[in-house]
Amino acid sequence: MSRLAQHRRALGRTPRSAPHRLGDVPPSAPAGLTTGDHRVDANPYGLLTGAQAAADGFGVISTALDLKPAADPNQAHAGEEPWQAALLGTEAHRVTVDLPDRQQFFYNDDSCLASARDSLYGPDYFRLFNTFQVLGGKVVAGVQADGRFTAAEARWRDCMSAAHRPAAHLGDPVAAIDRQVERDGTDPAKTRELIGGELALAGASARCQQQADLADAVARAQADVERAVLGTDRPLLDQLRTLRGRALARASHPTS
């Protein structure tokens, strides 16, 4: 079982009345996490290996064909105030947590969510997770602004032009397929016709990334940016990984 599947299984063991919720994002049920989204683990820089490109392209069309809306078993109780109060908690028990860069998130600590999350991951997980969501975004932005990355992307751009696949940035080919799927996505037959085009474009991008040594440039830049961004917070990242690892281990070997 993959780590992603284990993580989904772990979340699926939470009570059905305790969905994931961040701030005021509408609830979605743990039972609906297996949605068919092939891009859930997409590389934040757009890196793509030849094997990935050959097997599933960018994952855009396969996701469009397989994606299913997440079911919410709590929807039937949407109008019941006592149910919603138990599910989402109450403002009287709202906790606001400060994050890096003056960002914040809140949760209600009397909710089923808080109880289930703390039981599965531990009481510090939500704070640590959201802290590193912010710091992770800073790392990605820092890498993308790094000269080693921009130089490698320029080499990739030249390679794509030479392959008659012009693109200014790594995300452009994916965006192009997205637009095609958005246009024809209501017709599964037309969407399937686009598969060959996606595989060819993804293959060209992967070959040009390899030729441009893009993965190596990202690895070198990220190591430096991480040191600067994480600084004294790195032990907290280790703590977050430990909490997640324990949850995955429990999901792999459930006791009940």
Coordinates of C-alpha atoms in Angstrom, one line a residue:
M1 CA 0.0 0.0 0.0
S2 CA 1.4 3.4 -1.0
R3 CA 2.0 6.1 1.6
L4 CA -0.8 8.2 0.0
A5 CA -3.2 5.2 0.3
Q6 CA -2.1 4.7 3.9
H7 CA -2.7 8.3 4.7
R8 CA -6.2 8.2 3.2
R9 CA -6.9 5.1 5.2
A10 CA -5.8 6.8 8.3
L11 CA -8.1 9.7 7.7
G12 CA -10.9 7.3 6.9
R13 CA -10.7 5.8 10.3
T14 CA -11.8 9.1 11.9
P15 CA -15.5 9.2 12.9
R16 CA -17.8 9.9 10.0
S17 CA -19.0 13.0 11.9
A18 CA -15.6 14.5 12.0
P19 CA -14.5 15.9 8.6
H20 CA -11.4 17.9 7.9
R21 CA -11.9 21.6 8.3
L22 CA -9.5 24.5 8.0
G23 CA -10.8 27.9 9.1
D24 CA -14.2 28.4 7.5
V25 CA -13.7 25.9 4.7
P26 CA -16.9 23.9 4.1
P27 CA -16.7 20.3 5.5
S28 CA -16.0 17.3 3.3
A29 CA -16.3 13.7 4.5
P30 CA -13.4 11.4 5.1
A31 CA -15.2 8.7 3.1
G32 CA -14.9 10.9 0.0
L33 CA -11.1 11.3 0.0
T34 CA -10.6 8.6 -2.7
T35 CA -11.8 10.8 -5.5
G36 CA -9.7 9.7 -8.4
D37 CA -7.5 12.8 -8.4
H38 CA -4.2 11.7 -10.0
R39 CA -2.5 15.0 -9.3
V40 CA -2.8 14.9 -5.5
D41 CA 0.9 14.4 -5.2
A42 CA 1.9 16.7 -8.0
N43 CA 5.4 18.2 -7.6
P44 CA 5.2 21.8 -6.6
Y45 CA 7.8 22.8 -9.2
G46 CA 6.2 20.9 -12.0
L47 CA 9.0 18.3 -12.1
L48 CA 8.2 15.2 -14.2
T49 CA 10.1 12.0 -14.8
G50 CA 10.0 10.2 -18.1
A51 CA 8.3 7.2 -16.5
Q52 CA 5.6 9.4 -15.0
A53 CA 5.0 11.2 -18.4
A54 CA 4.8 7.9 -20.2
A55 CA 2.4 6.3 -17.7
D56 CA 0.0 9.2 -17.0
G57 CA 1.2 12.4 -18.7
F58 CA 0.5 15.2 -16.3
G59 CA -2.4 13.3 -14.8
V60 CA -4.8 15.9 -16.1
I61 CA -7.0 13.8 -18.4
S62 CA -7.0 10.7 -16.3
T63 CA -8.2 12.8 -13.4
A64 CA -10.9 14.4 -15.5
L65 CA -12.1 10.9 -16.4
D66 CA -11.9 9.4 -12.9
L67 CA -12.6 12.3 -10.6
K68 CA -15.7 11.8 -8.5
P69 CA -17.3 14.4 -6.2
A70 CA -16.6 13.8 -2.6
A71 CA -19.7 12.5 -0.8
D72 CA -20.6 14.2 2.5
P73 CA -22.5 11.8 4.8
N74 CA -23.3 14.8 7.0
Q75 CA -25.2 16.7 4.3
A76 CA -28.5 15.2 5.4
H77 CA -28.0 17.0 8.8
A78 CA -27.0 20.3 7.3
G79 CA -30.0 22.1 8.8
E80 CA -29.8 20.6 12.3
E81 CA -28.1 23.1 14.5
P82 CA -27.2 20.6 17.3
W83 CA -25.6 18.3 14.8
Q84 CA -23.6 21.1 13.2
A85 CA -22.5 22.3 16.6
A86 CA -21.2 18.9 17.5
L87 CA -19.6 18.4 14.1
L88 CA -17.9 21.8 13.7
G89 CA -17.8 23.1 17.2
T90 CA -19.0 26.4 18.5
E91 CA -17.5 29.9 18.4
A92 CA -17.3 30.0 22.2
H93 CA -14.5 27.4 21.9
R94 CA -12.7 28.9 19.0
V95 CA -8.9 28.8 19.1
T96 CA -6.9 31.1 16.9
V97 CA -3.3 30.1 16.1
D98 CA -0.6 32.4 14.8
L99 CA 1.5 31.2 11.9
P100 CA 4.6 32.6 10.2
D101 CA 4.3 35.7 8.0
R102 CA 1.4 37.1 10.2
Q103 CA -1.0 34.4 9.0
Q104 CA -3.5 32.7 11.2
F105 CA -6.0 29.8 11.2
F106 CA -8.7 28.9 13.6
Y107 CA -10.6 25.9 14.8
N108 CA -13.2 25.0 17.4
D109 CA -11.8 22.7 20.0
D110 CA -15.1 21.3 21.0
S111 CA -15.8 19.9 17.6
C112 CA -15.8 16.2 16.6
L113 CA -13.1 17.2 14.2
A114 CA -10.7 18.4 16.9
S115 CA -11.3 15.2 18.9
A116 CA -10.8 12.9 16.0
R117 CA -7.7 14.7 14.7
D118 CA -6.0 14.8 18.1
S119 CA -6.8 11.1 18.6
L120 CA -5.2 10.2 15.3
Y121 CA -2.3 12.6 15.0
G122 CA -1.8 14.1 18.4
P123 CA -2.7 17.5 19.8
D124 CA 0.2 19.4 18.1
Y125 CA -0.4 18.1 14.6
F126 CA -2.8 20.7 13.3
R127 CA -0.6 23.6 14.4
L128 CA 2.5 22.1 13.0
F129 CA 0.8 21.1 9.7
N130 CA -0.4 24.6 9.0
T131 CA 2.9 26.1 10.1
F132 CA 4.7 24.1 7.5
Q133 CA 2.1 24.8 4.9
V134 CA 3.1 28.4 5.2
L135 CA 6.8 27.7 5.4
G136 CA 6.6 25.2 2.5
G137 CA 5.0 27.8 0.3
K138 CA 7.9 30.2 1.2
V139 CA 10.4 27.5 0.2
V140 CA 8.8 26.9 -3.2
A141 CA 8.6 30.6 -3.9
G142 CA 12.3 31.0 -2.9
V143 CA 13.4 28.1 -5.1
Q144 CA 11.5 29.5 -8.1
A145 CA 13.2 32.9 -7.6
D146 CA 16.6 31.3 -7.3
G147 CA 19.0 31.9 -10.2
R148 CA 19.8 28.2 -10.5
F149 CA 16.2 27.4 -11.0
T150 CA 15.5 30.2 -13.4
A151 CA 18.6 29.3 -15.5
A152 CA 17.5 25.7 -15.7
E153 CA 13.9 26.7 -16.6
A154 CA 15.4 28.9 -19.4
R155 CA 17.3 25.8 -20.7
W156 CA 14.1 23.8 -20.5
R157 CA 12.3 26.6 -22.4
D158 CA 14.9 26.6 -25.2
C159 CA 14.6 22.8 -25.4
M160 CA 10.8 22.9 -25.6
S161 CA 11.0 25.5 -28.4
A162 CA 13.4 23.3 -30.3
A163 CA 10.9 20.5 -29.9
H164 CA 8.2 22.7 -31.4
R165 CA 6.4 22.7 -28.0
P166 CA 6.9 26.4 -27.0
A167 CA 6.2 27.2 -23.4
A168 CA 7.4 30.1 -21.2
H169 CA 7.1 28.3 -17.8
L170 CA 7.0 24.8 -16.5
G171 CA 3.3 25.1 -15.6
D172 CA 2.3 26.2 -19.1
P173 CA 1.9 22.8 -20.7
V174 CA -0.2 21.6 -17.9
A175 CA -2.4 24.7 -18.1
A176 CA -2.8 24.1 -21.9
I177 CA -4.1 20.6 -21.2
D178 CA -6.3 21.9 -18.5
R179 CA -7.9 24.4 -20.9
Q180 CA -8.6 21.7 -23.4
V181 CA -10.2 19.4 -20.8
E182 CA -12.3 22.3 -19.5
R183 CA -13.5 22.9 -23.1
D184 CA -14.2 19.3 -23.9
G185 CA -14.5 17.7 -20.4
T186 CA -18.2 17.2 -20.6
D187 CA -17.7 14.8 -23.4
P188 CA -15.8 11.7 -22.3
A189 CA -15.2 10.6 -25.9
K190 CA -13.5 14.0 -26.7
T191 CA -11.5 13.9 -23.5
R192 CA -10.1 10.5 -24.4
E193 CA -9.1 11.8 -27.8
L194 CA -6.8 14.3 -25.9
I195 CA -4.9 11.6 -24.1
G196 CA -2.3 11.1 -26.9
G197 CA -1.7 14.8 -27.0
E198 CA -1.1 15.0 -23.2
L199 CA 1.2 12.0 -23.3
A200 CA 3.3 13.6 -26.1
L201 CA 3.5 17.0 -24.4
A202 CA 4.3 15.5 -21.1
G203 CA 7.0 13.3 -22.7
A204 CA 8.6 16.4 -24.3
S205 CA 8.5 18.3 -21.0
A206 CA 10.1 15.4 -19.2
R207 CA 12.9 15.0 -21.8
C208 CA 13.6 18.7 -21.7
Q209 CA 13.7 18.8 -17.9
Q210 CA 16.3 16.0 -18.0
Q211 CA 18.3 17.8 -20.6
A212 CA 18.2 21.1 -18.6
D213 CA 19.2 19.3 -15.4
L214 CA 16.1 20.9 -13.8
A215 CA 15.7 18.3 -11.0
D216 CA 19.3 18.8 -9.9
A217 CA 18.9 22.6 -10.0
V218 CA 15.8 22.3 -7.8
A219 CA 17.5 20.0 -5.3
R220 CA 20.5 22.3 -4.9
A221 CA 18.4 25.5 -4.6
Q222 CA 15.9 23.9 -2.3
A223 CA 18.6 22.8 0.2
D224 CA 19.8 26.3 0.5
V225 CA 16.4 27.9 0.7
E226 CA 15.2 25.4 3.3
R227 CA 18.1 26.2 5.5
A228 CA 17.2 29.9 5.3
V229 CA 13.4 29.6 5.7
L230 CA 13.2 26.8 8.2
G231 CA 16.1 28.0 10.4
T232 CA 15.3 27.1 14.0
D233 CA 12.0 25.6 13.1
R234 CA 13.5 22.4 11.5
P235 CA 13.1 20.4 14.7
L236 CA 9.4 21.1 14.4
L237 CA 9.4 19.6 11.0
D238 CA 10.9 16.5 12.4
Q239 CA 8.1 16.4 15.0
L240 CA 5.5 16.8 12.3
R241 CA 7.0 13.9 10.3
T242 CA 7.0 11.8 13.5
L243 CA 3.3 12.5 14.2
R244 CA 2.4 11.7 10.6
G245 CA 4.5 8.5 10.6
R246 CA 2.8 7.2 13.7
A247 CA -0.6 7.9 12.2
L248 CA 0.4 6.0 9.0
A249 CA 1.8 3.1 11.1
R250 CA -1.5 2.9 12.9
A251 CA -3.4 2.9 9.7
S252 CA -1.2 0.1 8.3
H253 CA -1.8 -2.0 11.4
P254 CA -5.3 -1.1 12.7
T255 CA -6.3 -2.6 16.0
S256 CA -10.0 -2.6 15.2

